[in-house]
mmCIF file of C-alpha atoms in Angstrom:
data_model
loop_
_atom_site.group_PDB
_atom_site.id
_atom_site.type_symbol
_atom_site.label_atom_id
_atom_site.label_comp_id
_atom_site.label_asym_id
_atom_site.label_seq_id
_atom_site.Cartn_x
_atom_site.Cartn_y
_atom_site.Cartn_z
ATOM 1 C CA UNK A 1 128.780 71.281 65.426
ATOM 2 C CA UNK A 2 128.632 75.120 66.129
ATOM 3 C CA UNK A 3 129.461 75.959 69.649
ATOM 4 C CA UNK A 4 127.431 79.269 69.055
ATOM 5 C CA UNK A 5 124.692 80.012 71.691
ATOM 6 C CA UNK A 6 121.465 81.376 70.423
ATOM 7 C CA UNK A 7 120.345 84.290 72.842
ATOM 8 C CA UNK A 8 116.736 84.065 71.791
ATOM 9 C CA UNK A 9 116.675 80.665 73.509
ATOM 10 C CA UNK A 10 117.888 82.145 76.811
ATOM 11 C CA UNK A 11 115.761 85.056 76.693
ATOM 12 C CA UNK A 12 112.661 82.704 76.171
ATOM 13 C CA UNK A 13 113.605 80.584 79.235
ATOM 14 C CA UNK A 14 114.044 84.040 81.075
ATOM 15 C CA UNK A 15 110.727 85.416 79.946
ATOM 16 C CA UNK A 16 108.917 82.152 81.202
ATOM 17 C CA UNK A 17 111.085 82.349 84.233
ATOM 18 C CA UNK A 18 109.702 86.005 84.885
ATOM 19 C CA UNK A 19 106.154 84.947 84.357
ATOM 20 C CA UNK A 20 106.531 82.114 86.813
ATOM 21 C CA UNK A 21 107.988 84.584 89.392
ATOM 22 C CA UNK A 22 105.207 87.096 88.630
ATOM 23 C CA UNK A 23 102.446 84.470 89.193
ATOM 24 C CA UNK A 24 103.923 83.207 92.274
ATOM 25 C CA UNK A 25 101.715 83.186 95.460
ATOM 26 C CA UNK A 26 103.580 83.698 98.580
ATOM 27 C CA UNK A 27 103.035 83.105 102.148
ATOM 28 C CA UNK A 28 106.135 84.128 104.419
ATOM 29 C CA UNK A 29 108.976 82.676 103.029
ATOM 30 C CA UNK A 30 107.099 80.070 100.502
ATOM 31 C CA UNK A 31 105.597 80.212 97.494
ATOM 32 C CA UNK A 32 103.385 77.958 95.109
ATOM 33 C CA UNK A 33 101.167 78.409 92.104
ATOM 34 C CA UNK A 34 97.785 77.379 90.756
ATOM 35 C CA UNK A 35 97.723 75.105 87.851
ATOM 36 C CA UNK A 36 95.624 72.635 86.031
ATOM 37 C CA UNK A 37 95.910 68.642 86.380
ATOM 38 C CA UNK A 38 94.152 65.598 85.455
ATOM 39 C CA UNK A 39 92.571 64.077 88.367
ATOM 40 C CA UNK A 40 89.731 61.249 88.827
ATOM 41 C CA UNK A 41 86.959 63.015 90.385
ATOM 42 C CA UNK A 42 83.354 61.342 90.720
ATOM 43 C CA UNK A 43 84.452 58.355 88.765
ATOM 44 C CA UNK A 44 85.616 60.173 86.009
ATOM 45 C CA UNK A 45 88.834 61.843 84.812
ATOM 46 C CA UNK A 46 88.448 65.760 84.821
ATOM 47 C CA UNK A 47 90.619 68.845 84.539
ATOM 48 C CA UNK A 48 90.964 70.417 88.144
ATOM 49 C CA UNK A 49 92.745 73.730 88.981
ATOM 50 C CA UNK A 50 94.572 73.740 92.054
ATOM 51 C CA UNK A 51 97.638 74.412 93.985
ATOM 52 C CA UNK A 52 100.754 72.510 93.269
ATOM 53 C CA UNK A 53 102.280 69.720 95.400
ATOM 54 C CA UNK A 54 105.813 68.969 96.306
ATOM 55 C CA UNK A 55 107.098 66.700 93.625
ATOM 56 C CA UNK A 56 109.709 67.245 90.876
ATOM 57 C CA UNK A 57 107.213 66.047 88.029
ATOM 58 C CA UNK A 58 104.212 68.460 88.746
ATOM 59 C CA UNK A 59 105.201 70.250 91.851
ATOM 60 C CA UNK A 60 107.248 73.363 93.133
ATOM 61 C CA UNK A 61 110.442 71.427 93.642
ATOM 62 C CA UNK A 62 110.374 71.158 89.729
ATOM 63 C CA UNK A 63 109.704 74.737 89.317
ATOM 64 C CA UNK A 64 112.726 75.597 91.827
ATOM 65 C CA UNK A 65 115.053 73.195 89.662
ATOM 66 C CA UNK A 66 114.181 75.209 86.545
ATOM 67 C CA UNK A 67 114.583 78.514 88.192
ATOM 68 C CA UNK A 68 117.978 77.799 89.730
ATOM 69 C CA UNK A 69 119.476 76.754 86.527
ATOM 70 C CA UNK A 70 118.059 79.920 85.164
ATOM 71 C CA UNK A 71 119.510 81.952 87.617
ATOM 72 C CA UNK A 72 122.890 80.302 86.979
ATOM 73 C CA UNK A 73 122.759 81.472 83.488
ATOM 74 C CA UNK A 74 121.388 85.002 84.156
ATOM 75 C CA UNK A 75 122.224 85.935 87.435
ATOM 76 C CA UNK A 76 118.930 87.554 88.149
ATOM 77 C CA UNK A 77 118.070 87.619 91.926
ATOM 78 C CA UNK A 78 114.367 87.317 91.098
ATOM 79 C CA UNK A 79 115.253 83.664 89.961
ATOM 80 C CA UNK A 80 117.079 82.789 92.744
ATOM 81 C CA UNK A 81 114.499 84.162 95.411
ATOM 82 C CA UNK A 82 111.505 82.573 93.645
ATOM 83 C CA UNK A 83 113.280 79.184 93.510
ATOM 84 C CA UNK A 84 114.092 79.296 97.336
ATOM 85 C CA UNK A 85 110.516 80.026 98.123
ATOM 86 C CA UNK A 86 109.378 77.160 95.816
ATOM 87 C CA UNK A 87 111.754 74.771 97.378
ATOM 88 C CA UNK A 88 110.538 75.958 100.728
ATOM 89 C CA UNK A 89 107.112 75.159 99.904
ATOM 90 C CA UNK A 90 107.988 71.617 98.697
ATOM 91 C CA UNK A 91 109.820 70.837 101.980
ATOM 92 C CA UNK A 92 106.776 71.968 103.834
ATOM 93 C CA UNK A 93 104.738 69.534 101.961
ATOM 94 C CA UNK A 94 106.893 66.428 101.913
ATOM 95 C CA UNK A 95 104.654 64.278 104.014
ATOM 96 C CA UNK A 96 101.748 64.621 101.451
ATOM 97 C CA UNK A 97 103.984 61.898 99.440
ATOM 98 C CA UNK A 98 102.751 58.453 101.064
ATOM 99 C CA UNK A 99 105.799 56.316 102.383
ATOM 100 C CA UNK A 100 105.817 53.845 99.617
ATOM 101 C CA UNK A 101 106.360 56.269 97.010
ATOM 102 C CA UNK A 102 109.174 58.335 98.662
ATOM 103 C CA UNK A 103 111.844 56.623 97.000
ATOM 104 C CA UNK A 104 110.785 57.748 93.470
ATOM 105 C CA UNK A 105 112.588 60.473 91.293
ATOM 106 C CA UNK A 106 109.825 62.402 89.645
ATOM 107 C CA UNK A 107 107.020 61.816 92.041
ATOM 108 C CA UNK A 108 108.910 61.039 95.243
ATOM 109 C CA UNK A 109 111.354 62.262 97.553
ATOM 110 C CA UNK A 110 114.433 61.691 95.812
ATOM 111 C CA UNK A 111 113.528 64.085 92.934
ATOM 112 C CA UNK A 112 113.141 66.645 95.592
ATOM 113 C CA UNK A 113 116.325 66.007 97.089
ATOM 114 C CA UNK A 114 118.002 66.209 93.397
ATOM 115 C CA UNK A 115 116.715 69.587 93.141
ATOM 116 C CA UNK A 116 117.704 70.572 96.773
ATOM 117 C CA UNK A 117 121.383 69.580 95.388
ATOM 118 C CA UNK A 118 120.824 71.648 92.467
ATOM 119 C CA UNK A 119 119.907 74.584 94.736
ATOM 120 C CA UNK A 120 122.815 74.008 96.891
ATOM 121 C CA UNK A 121 125.225 73.783 94.409
ATOM 122 C CA UNK A 122 123.988 77.033 92.494
ATOM 123 C CA UNK A 123 123.619 78.959 95.464
ATOM 124 C CA UNK A 124 126.528 77.979 97.709
ATOM 125 C CA UNK A 125 124.290 76.624 100.609
ATOM 126 C CA UNK A 126 125.775 73.562 102.137
ATOM 127 C CA UNK A 127 122.467 73.446 104.727
ATOM 128 C CA UNK A 128 120.331 72.606 101.518
ATOM 129 C CA UNK A 129 122.797 69.824 100.668
ATOM 130 C CA UNK A 130 122.710 68.085 103.906
ATOM 131 C CA UNK A 131 118.918 68.602 103.859
ATOM 132 C CA UNK A 132 119.059 66.420 100.418
ATOM 133 C CA UNK A 133 121.059 63.736 101.678
ATOM 134 C CA UNK A 134 118.856 63.555 105.215
ATOM 135 C CA UNK A 135 115.667 63.258 102.884
ATOM 136 C CA UNK A 136 117.147 60.389 100.645
ATOM 137 C CA UNK A 137 117.922 58.548 103.784
ATOM 138 C CA UNK A 138 114.558 58.863 105.043
ATOM 139 C CA UNK A 139 113.139 57.739 101.933
ATOM 140 C CA UNK A 140 115.130 54.937 101.998
ATOM 141 C CA UNK A 141 114.014 53.801 105.369
ATOM 142 C CA UNK A 142 110.477 54.357 104.353
ATOM 143 C CA UNK A 143 110.481 52.648 100.749
ATOM 144 C CA UNK A 144 113.577 51.226 99.786
ATOM 145 C CA UNK A 145 112.853 47.456 100.802
ATOM 146 C CA UNK A 146 109.759 47.675 98.353
ATOM 147 C CA UNK A 147 109.896 50.619 96.190
ATOM 148 C CA UNK A 148 108.022 51.028 92.917
ATOM 149 C CA UNK A 149 109.942 49.642 89.697
ATOM 150 C CA UNK A 150 109.761 52.400 87.022
ATOM 151 C CA UNK A 151 111.267 55.643 86.032
ATOM 152 C CA UNK A 152 108.362 57.942 87.220
ATOM 153 C CA UNK A 153 107.486 56.140 90.235
ATOM 154 C CA UNK A 154 110.071 53.789 91.458
ATOM 155 C CA UNK A 155 113.770 52.129 91.407
ATOM 156 C CA UNK A 156 114.628 52.787 87.997
ATOM 157 C CA UNK A 157 114.160 56.825 88.231
ATOM 158 C CA UNK A 158 116.056 56.967 91.605
ATOM 159 C CA UNK A 159 119.123 54.795 90.612
ATOM 160 C CA UNK A 160 120.764 57.329 88.010
ATOM 161 C CA UNK A 161 120.108 60.235 90.221
ATOM 162 C CA UNK A 162 121.704 58.698 93.046
ATOM 163 C CA UNK A 163 124.445 57.432 91.119
ATOM 164 C CA UNK A 164 124.956 61.143 89.940
ATOM 165 C CA UNK A 165 124.761 62.572 93.518
ATOM 166 C CA UNK A 166 127.371 59.880 94.713
ATOM 167 C CA UNK A 167 129.695 61.069 92.090
ATOM 168 C CA UNK A 168 129.394 64.692 92.435
ATOM 169 C CA UNK A 169 129.611 64.501 96.143
ATOM 170 C CA UNK A 170 131.498 61.199 96.971
ATOM 171 C CA UNK A 171 128.709 59.656 98.807
ATOM 172 C CA UNK A 172 129.025 55.947 99.309
ATOM 173 C CA UNK A 173 125.786 55.614 100.847
ATOM 174 C CA UNK A 174 124.085 56.587 97.913
ATOM 175 C CA UNK A 175 125.887 53.932 95.797
ATOM 176 C CA UNK A 176 125.081 51.393 98.384
ATOM 177 C CA UNK A 177 121.465 52.324 97.958
ATOM 178 C CA UNK A 178 121.375 52.062 94.364
ATOM 179 C CA UNK A 179 122.474 48.481 94.582
ATOM 180 C CA UNK A 180 119.528 47.628 96.784
ATOM 181 C CA UNK A 181 117.284 49.267 94.517
ATOM 182 C CA UNK A 182 119.060 47.247 91.597
ATOM 183 C CA UNK A 183 118.691 43.973 93.333
ATOM 184 C CA UNK A 184 114.821 44.883 93.619
ATOM 185 C CA UNK A 185 114.517 45.258 89.968
ATOM 186 C CA UNK A 186 116.558 41.777 89.076
ATOM 187 C CA UNK A 187 114.084 40.189 91.678
ATOM 188 C CA UNK A 188 110.970 41.803 90.036
ATOM 189 C CA UNK A 189 111.887 41.126 86.332
ATOM 190 C CA UNK A 190 109.535 38.799 84.680
ATOM 191 C CA UNK A 191 111.949 36.472 82.380
ATOM 192 C CA UNK A 192 111.003 34.868 79.319
ATOM 193 C CA UNK A 193 113.200 33.724 76.141
ATOM 194 C CA UNK A 194 112.417 36.844 74.594
ATOM 195 C CA UNK A 195 113.659 38.985 77.242
ATOM 196 C CA UNK A 196 112.979 40.756 80.436
ATOM 197 C CA UNK A 197 109.979 42.807 81.492
ATOM 198 C CA UNK A 198 108.441 44.475 84.291
ATOM 199 C CA UNK A 199 104.623 44.834 85.386
ATOM 200 C CA UNK A 200 104.652 48.378 86.232
ATOM 201 C CA UNK A 201 101.252 49.412 85.291
ATOM 202 C CA UNK A 202 99.152 46.460 86.799
ATOM 203 C CA UNK A 203 95.710 45.874 85.159
ATOM 204 C CA UNK A 204 96.168 49.260 82.766
ATOM 205 C CA UNK A 205 98.258 47.326 79.967
ATOM 206 C CA UNK A 206 97.817 44.338 77.659
ATOM 207 C CA UNK A 207 101.481 43.294 78.179
ATOM 208 C CA UNK A 208 104.314 44.564 80.432
ATOM 209 C CA UNK A 209 104.949 47.979 79.162
ATOM 210 C CA UNK A 210 107.692 49.197 76.563
ATOM 211 C CA UNK A 211 108.904 52.962 76.943
ATOM 212 C CA UNK A 212 110.892 54.964 79.189
ATOM 213 C CA UNK A 213 108.785 56.517 81.571
ATOM 214 C CA UNK A 214 106.932 53.050 82.907
ATOM 215 C CA UNK A 215 108.396 50.388 80.451
ATOM 216 C CA UNK A 216 111.486 48.217 79.867
ATOM 217 C CA UNK A 217 113.623 50.670 78.286
ATOM 218 C CA UNK A 218 113.703 53.192 81.465
ATOM 219 C CA UNK A 219 114.352 50.057 83.621
ATOM 220 C CA UNK A 220 117.004 48.679 81.339
ATOM 221 C CA UNK A 221 118.657 52.030 81.082
ATOM 222 C CA UNK A 222 118.834 52.295 84.859
ATOM 223 C CA UNK A 223 120.360 48.886 85.148
ATOM 224 C CA UNK A 224 122.902 49.892 82.590
ATOM 225 C CA UNK A 225 123.780 52.883 84.684
ATOM 226 C CA UNK A 226 124.409 50.586 87.896
ATOM 227 C CA UNK A 227 126.519 48.262 85.780
ATOM 228 C CA UNK A 228 128.697 51.129 84.244
ATOM 229 C CA UNK A 229 129.141 52.476 88.162
ATOM 230 C CA UNK A 230 129.799 49.075 89.766
ATOM 231 C CA UNK A 231 130.987 46.719 87.051
ATOM 232 C CA UNK A 232 128.263 44.022 88.287
ATOM 233 C CA UNK A 233 127.565 42.069 85.250
ATOM 234 C CA UNK A 234 124.218 40.907 86.539
ATOM 235 C CA UNK A 235 123.002 44.540 85.775
ATOM 236 C CA UNK A 236 124.454 44.553 82.352
ATOM 237 C CA UNK A 237 122.673 41.153 81.491
ATOM 238 C CA UNK A 238 119.430 42.369 83.015
ATOM 239 C CA UNK A 239 119.604 45.730 81.088
ATOM 240 C CA UNK A 240 120.317 43.708 77.776
ATOM 241 C CA UNK A 241 117.479 41.358 78.327
ATOM 242 C CA UNK A 242 115.209 44.270 78.981
ATOM 243 C CA UNK A 243 116.364 45.881 75.714
ATOM 244 C CA UNK A 244 115.633 42.640 73.967
ATOM 245 C CA UNK A 245 112.153 42.369 75.177
ATOM 246 C CA UNK A 246 111.153 45.695 73.299
ATOM 247 C CA UNK A 247 112.993 44.574 70.254
ATOM 248 C CA UNK A 248 110.810 41.886 69.713
ATOM 249 C CA UNK A 249 107.992 44.258 69.354
ATOM 250 C CA UNK A 250 109.689 46.830 67.297
ATOM 251 C CA UNK A 251 107.846 47.747 63.948
ATOM 252 C CA UNK A 252 110.013 48.281 61.150
ATOM 253 C CA UNK A 253 107.214 49.784 59.089
ATOM 254 C CA UNK A 254 106.522 52.492 61.859
ATOM 255 C CA UNK A 255 110.136 52.318 63.206
ATOM 256 C CA UNK A 256 108.556 52.599 66.729
ATOM 257 C CA UNK A 257 107.587 50.516 69.417
ATOM 258 C CA UNK A 258 104.053 49.718 70.452
ATOM 259 C CA UNK A 259 102.341 51.113 73.430
ATOM 260 C CA UNK A 260 100.639 48.371 75.245
ATOM 261 C CA UNK A 261 98.416 50.483 77.451
ATOM 262 C CA UNK A 262 94.785 49.688 77.117
ATOM 263 C CA UNK A 263 93.595 53.398 77.168
ATOM 264 C CA UNK A 264 96.164 54.071 74.624
ATOM 265 C CA UNK A 265 94.921 51.164 72.498
ATOM 266 C CA UNK A 266 91.257 51.931 72.865
ATOM 267 C CA UNK A 267 91.863 55.366 71.689
ATOM 268 C CA UNK A 268 93.629 53.832 68.461
ATOM 269 C CA UNK A 269 90.749 51.803 67.114
ATOM 270 C CA UNK A 270 89.715 48.436 67.462
ATOM 271 C CA UNK A 271 92.541 45.660 67.204
ATOM 272 C CA UNK A 272 94.717 48.658 65.857
ATOM 273 C CA UNK A 273 98.200 48.736 67.661
ATOM 274 C CA UNK A 274 98.964 52.402 69.303
ATOM 275 C CA UNK A 275 102.310 54.122 68.439
ATOM 276 C CA UNK A 276 102.915 56.805 70.931
ATOM 277 C CA UNK A 277 105.839 59.308 70.286
ATOM 278 C CA UNK A 278 106.694 60.967 73.278
ATOM 279 C CA UNK A 279 109.549 60.899 76.120
ATOM 280 C CA UNK A 280 107.061 59.116 78.186
ATOM 281 C CA UNK A 281 106.034 56.342 75.815
ATOM 282 C CA UNK A 282 107.345 55.635 72.186
ATOM 283 C CA UNK A 283 110.324 56.333 70.278
ATOM 284 C CA UNK A 284 111.806 59.453 71.816
ATOM 285 C CA UNK A 285 112.318 58.090 75.340
ATOM 286 C CA UNK A 286 113.067 54.587 73.942
ATOM 287 C CA UNK A 287 115.754 56.668 71.864
ATOM 288 C CA UNK A 288 117.185 58.184 74.698
ATOM 289 C CA UNK A 289 117.801 54.830 76.558
ATOM 290 C CA UNK A 290 119.398 53.425 73.555
ATOM 291 C CA UNK A 291 121.716 56.449 72.844
ATOM 292 C CA UNK A 292 122.730 56.234 76.594
ATOM 293 C CA UNK A 293 123.274 52.439 76.117
ATOM 294 C CA UNK A 294 125.469 52.789 73.015
ATOM 295 C CA UNK A 295 127.513 55.111 74.951
ATOM 296 C CA UNK A 296 128.068 52.663 77.681
ATOM 297 C CA UNK A 297 128.370 49.555 75.720
ATOM 298 C CA UNK A 298 129.278 50.623 72.122
ATOM 299 C CA UNK A 299 126.832 48.277 70.812
ATOM 300 C CA UNK A 300 125.875 48.539 67.243
ATOM 301 C CA UNK A 301 122.571 46.928 67.841
ATOM 302 C CA UNK A 302 121.524 49.755 70.322
ATOM 303 C CA UNK A 303 122.974 52.238 67.773
ATOM 304 C CA UNK A 304 120.617 51.002 65.249
ATOM 305 C CA UNK A 305 117.855 51.197 67.545
ATOM 306 C CA UNK A 306 118.716 54.919 68.629
ATOM 307 C CA UNK A 307 118.874 56.015 64.924
ATOM 308 C CA UNK A 308 115.380 54.543 64.079
ATOM 309 C CA UNK A 309 114.038 56.394 67.259
ATOM 310 C CA UNK A 310 115.911 59.556 65.960
ATOM 311 C CA UNK A 311 114.267 59.146 62.522
ATOM 312 C CA UNK A 312 110.840 58.666 63.739
ATOM 313 C CA UNK A 313 111.158 61.636 66.430
ATOM 314 C CA UNK A 314 112.522 63.815 63.633
ATOM 315 C CA UNK A 315 109.569 63.082 61.168
ATOM 316 C CA UNK A 316 106.965 63.779 63.834
ATOM 317 C CA UNK A 317 108.644 67.134 64.811
ATOM 318 C CA UNK A 318 108.790 67.994 61.090
ATOM 319 C CA UNK A 319 105.516 66.901 60.410
ATOM 320 C CA UNK A 320 103.376 70.155 59.115
ATOM 321 C CA UNK A 321 100.009 69.349 61.270
ATOM 322 C CA UNK A 322 102.079 68.064 64.449
ATOM 323 C CA UNK A 323 103.379 71.836 65.333
ATOM 324 C CA UNK A 324 99.379 73.241 65.117
ATOM 325 C CA UNK A 325 98.179 70.711 67.738
ATOM 326 C CA UNK A 326 101.159 69.546 69.945
ATOM 327 C CA UNK A 327 101.923 71.068 73.248
ATOM 328 C CA UNK A 328 105.759 71.981 74.202
ATOM 329 C CA UNK A 329 106.045 70.094 77.393
ATOM 330 C CA UNK A 330 108.587 67.679 78.246
ATOM 331 C CA UNK A 331 106.548 64.741 79.156
ATOM 332 C CA UNK A 332 104.646 64.060 76.046
ATOM 333 C CA UNK A 333 105.078 67.305 73.973
ATOM 334 C CA UNK A 334 107.846 68.803 71.476
ATOM 335 C CA UNK A 335 110.136 69.731 74.246
ATOM 336 C CA UNK A 336 110.644 66.329 75.370
ATOM 337 C CA UNK A 337 110.604 64.761 71.874
ATOM 338 C CA UNK A 338 113.594 67.264 71.134
ATOM 339 C CA UNK A 339 115.626 66.233 74.079
ATOM 340 C CA UNK A 340 116.362 63.013 71.943
ATOM 341 C CA UNK A 341 117.753 65.154 69.409
ATOM 342 C CA UNK A 342 119.706 67.250 71.790
ATOM 343 C CA UNK A 343 120.957 64.285 73.589
ATOM 344 C CA UNK A 344 122.002 62.966 70.208
ATOM 345 C CA UNK A 345 124.049 65.596 69.273
ATOM 346 C CA UNK A 346 125.966 65.483 72.495
ATOM 347 C CA UNK A 347 126.596 61.844 72.353
ATOM 348 C CA UNK A 348 126.874 60.885 69.037
ATOM 349 C CA UNK A 349 128.057 64.175 67.350
ATOM 350 C CA UNK A 350 124.906 64.248 65.389
ATOM 351 C CA UNK A 351 124.805 67.812 64.165
ATOM 352 C CA UNK A 352 121.646 67.289 61.865
ATOM 353 C CA UNK A 353 119.652 66.170 65.155
ATOM 354 C CA UNK A 354 120.948 69.496 66.814
ATOM 355 C CA UNK A 355 119.814 71.544 63.973
ATOM 356 C CA UNK A 356 116.348 70.024 64.155
ATOM 357 C CA UNK A 357 116.075 70.610 67.854
ATOM 358 C CA UNK A 358 116.880 74.324 67.255
ATOM 359 C CA UNK A 359 114.362 74.475 64.705
ATOM 360 C CA UNK A 360 111.761 73.209 67.183
ATOM 361 C CA UNK A 361 112.637 75.990 69.494
ATOM 362 C CA UNK A 362 112.521 78.784 66.945
ATOM 363 C CA UNK A 363 109.136 77.460 65.658
ATOM 364 C CA UNK A 364 107.914 77.712 69.158
ATOM 365 C CA UNK A 365 109.268 81.428 69.675
ATOM 366 C CA UNK A 366 107.727 82.563 66.354
ATOM 367 C CA UNK A 367 104.248 80.922 67.194
ATOM 368 C CA UNK A 368 103.951 81.545 70.892
ATOM 369 C CA UNK A 369 106.858 83.661 72.336
ATOM 370 C CA UNK A 370 106.721 86.673 70.142
ATOM 371 C CA UNK A 371 103.117 86.625 69.603
ATOM 372 C CA UNK A 372 102.436 86.549 73.431
ATOM 373 C CA UNK A 373 100.128 83.650 72.897
ATOM 374 C CA UNK A 374 99.629 80.976 75.697
ATOM 375 C CA UNK A 375 101.908 78.063 75.724
ATOM 376 C CA UNK A 376 100.384 74.824 74.769
ATOM 377 C CA UNK A 377 100.663 72.547 77.885
ATOM 378 C CA UNK A 378 100.411 69.038 78.631
ATOM 379 C CA UNK A 379 97.158 68.505 80.788
ATOM 380 C CA UNK A 380 94.601 67.208 78.009
ATOM 381 C CA UNK A 381 91.707 69.948 78.016
ATOM 382 C CA UNK A 382 93.457 72.449 80.201
ATOM 383 C CA UNK A 383 95.235 75.311 79.870
ATOM 384 C CA UNK A 384 98.705 76.677 80.710
ATOM 385 C CA UNK A 385 100.215 75.195 83.787
ATOM 386 C CA UNK A 386 103.441 76.252 85.614
ATOM 387 C CA UNK A 387 104.963 72.869 86.492
ATOM 388 C CA UNK A 388 108.267 71.102 85.074
ATOM 389 C CA UNK A 389 106.898 68.065 82.987
ATOM 390 C CA UNK A 390 103.617 69.522 81.946
ATOM 391 C CA UNK A 391 103.943 73.067 82.271
ATOM 392 C CA UNK A 392 105.947 76.289 81.537
ATOM 393 C CA UNK A 393 108.974 75.444 83.741
ATOM 394 C CA UNK A 394 109.493 72.502 81.582
ATOM 395 C CA UNK A 395 109.196 74.553 78.295
ATOM 396 C CA UNK A 396 111.509 76.929 79.880
ATOM 397 C CA UNK A 397 114.012 74.253 80.859
ATOM 398 C CA UNK A 398 113.733 72.849 77.151
ATOM 399 C CA UNK A 399 115.063 76.226 76.043
ATOM 400 C CA UNK A 400 117.853 76.430 78.465
ATOM 401 C CA UNK A 401 118.915 72.994 76.937
ATOM 402 C CA UNK A 402 119.069 74.320 73.561
ATOM 403 C CA UNK A 403 120.953 77.404 74.854
ATOM 404 C CA UNK A 404 123.676 75.721 76.680
ATOM 405 C CA UNK A 405 123.344 72.015 76.825
ATOM 406 C CA UNK A 406 126.952 71.551 77.920
ATOM 407 C CA UNK A 407 125.895 73.577 81.287
ATOM 408 C CA UNK A 408 122.364 72.502 81.745
ATOM 409 C CA UNK A 409 121.918 68.824 82.350
ATOM 410 C CA UNK A 410 118.961 66.799 80.960
ATOM 411 C CA UNK A 411 116.060 66.243 83.418
ATOM 412 C CA UNK A 412 114.612 63.664 81.156
ATOM 413 C CA UNK A 413 117.835 61.496 81.334
ATOM 414 C CA UNK A 414 120.048 61.721 84.121
ATOM 415 C CA UNK A 415 123.497 61.205 82.852
ATOM 416 C CA UNK A 416 126.211 60.581 85.560
ATOM 417 C CA UNK A 417 129.103 60.019 83.083
ATOM 418 C CA UNK A 418 130.156 63.820 82.760
ATOM 419 C CA UNK A 419 130.241 64.905 86.288
ATOM 420 C CA UNK A 420 126.970 63.803 87.405
#
């Protein structure tokens, strides 16, 4: 693989960062943005335009994380100032997140703390570092006895992030907390002869979900990271049983795993299985869990799963009609799908996947960047929105990953193995 860095990728990220800085709304030392989100209003899902909250997924801490990483590569003071303002807003609104959800990574305090550590490291600010670990300690007191389960809202998202912070800052309290969370995942697993699964979307699925964000793939990955860190074989066994649960549903025709959410299946038509292709649900996210699983276990069955997921993801990214309608965001857009290819290039030495990921990036520049058109974002029926997982900050983050994957850690799969 070439070590060449395409400056167009960095400039695209910087252009998005400058837009975010320009559009920030300031109040003293804090800044926020207005953006679209999908919310349940008057008994129906509607697009609403409102100020952002504090969380990593859709709020100001996620934007701060992107801008801090961007500052590290460009040195532009504007990005640091705006990142600090965004984080100040997030810290002023942390009480908006209810206690039971505070242990979560993408939607809770653990993710805000992770972003704080990133800012502390980028800007050499030890006060931010201490605030981050205090925040995690408070989240643990509020929620660690009964946290959520999955990667978005629960223990599975928190575990790899906490292991990463332990490795980077030698915090044994972080490791002890991950073990508590892992024990919770063991205790809540639904065990059958076909594998282990978790009821993470109660009442919203036909079966316990597959997939990375809410399903067995993400939970099994977190347990595998815990095994790799602690050597406790119970976590390895649970991870392997989680992978087995998904493997029983694998469609060799689709080279994908079905999405069991009832809304997804209603959309696909009566009796038809729905096969999503996104980081959150379907092959791209499941593929990430399998690539990382293969890194840890060197298990050929996991590599076989990963290769199937890479083929499916590559097909959809290269499909002529896909580029015209799909957004570029991380959660369920092209940026998130391409992360599997970037990660496979890093972990498996897959130069073809790297080329395909770069092709996605160049298509975005040609179609939207150079024409100064709005970037398609991830809120159905909404317009551009600024946040990390559904909006412009995440699109910018994707371009940073394309530019320098060695320096810019994935935010879609926290990988502790290489220095956190």
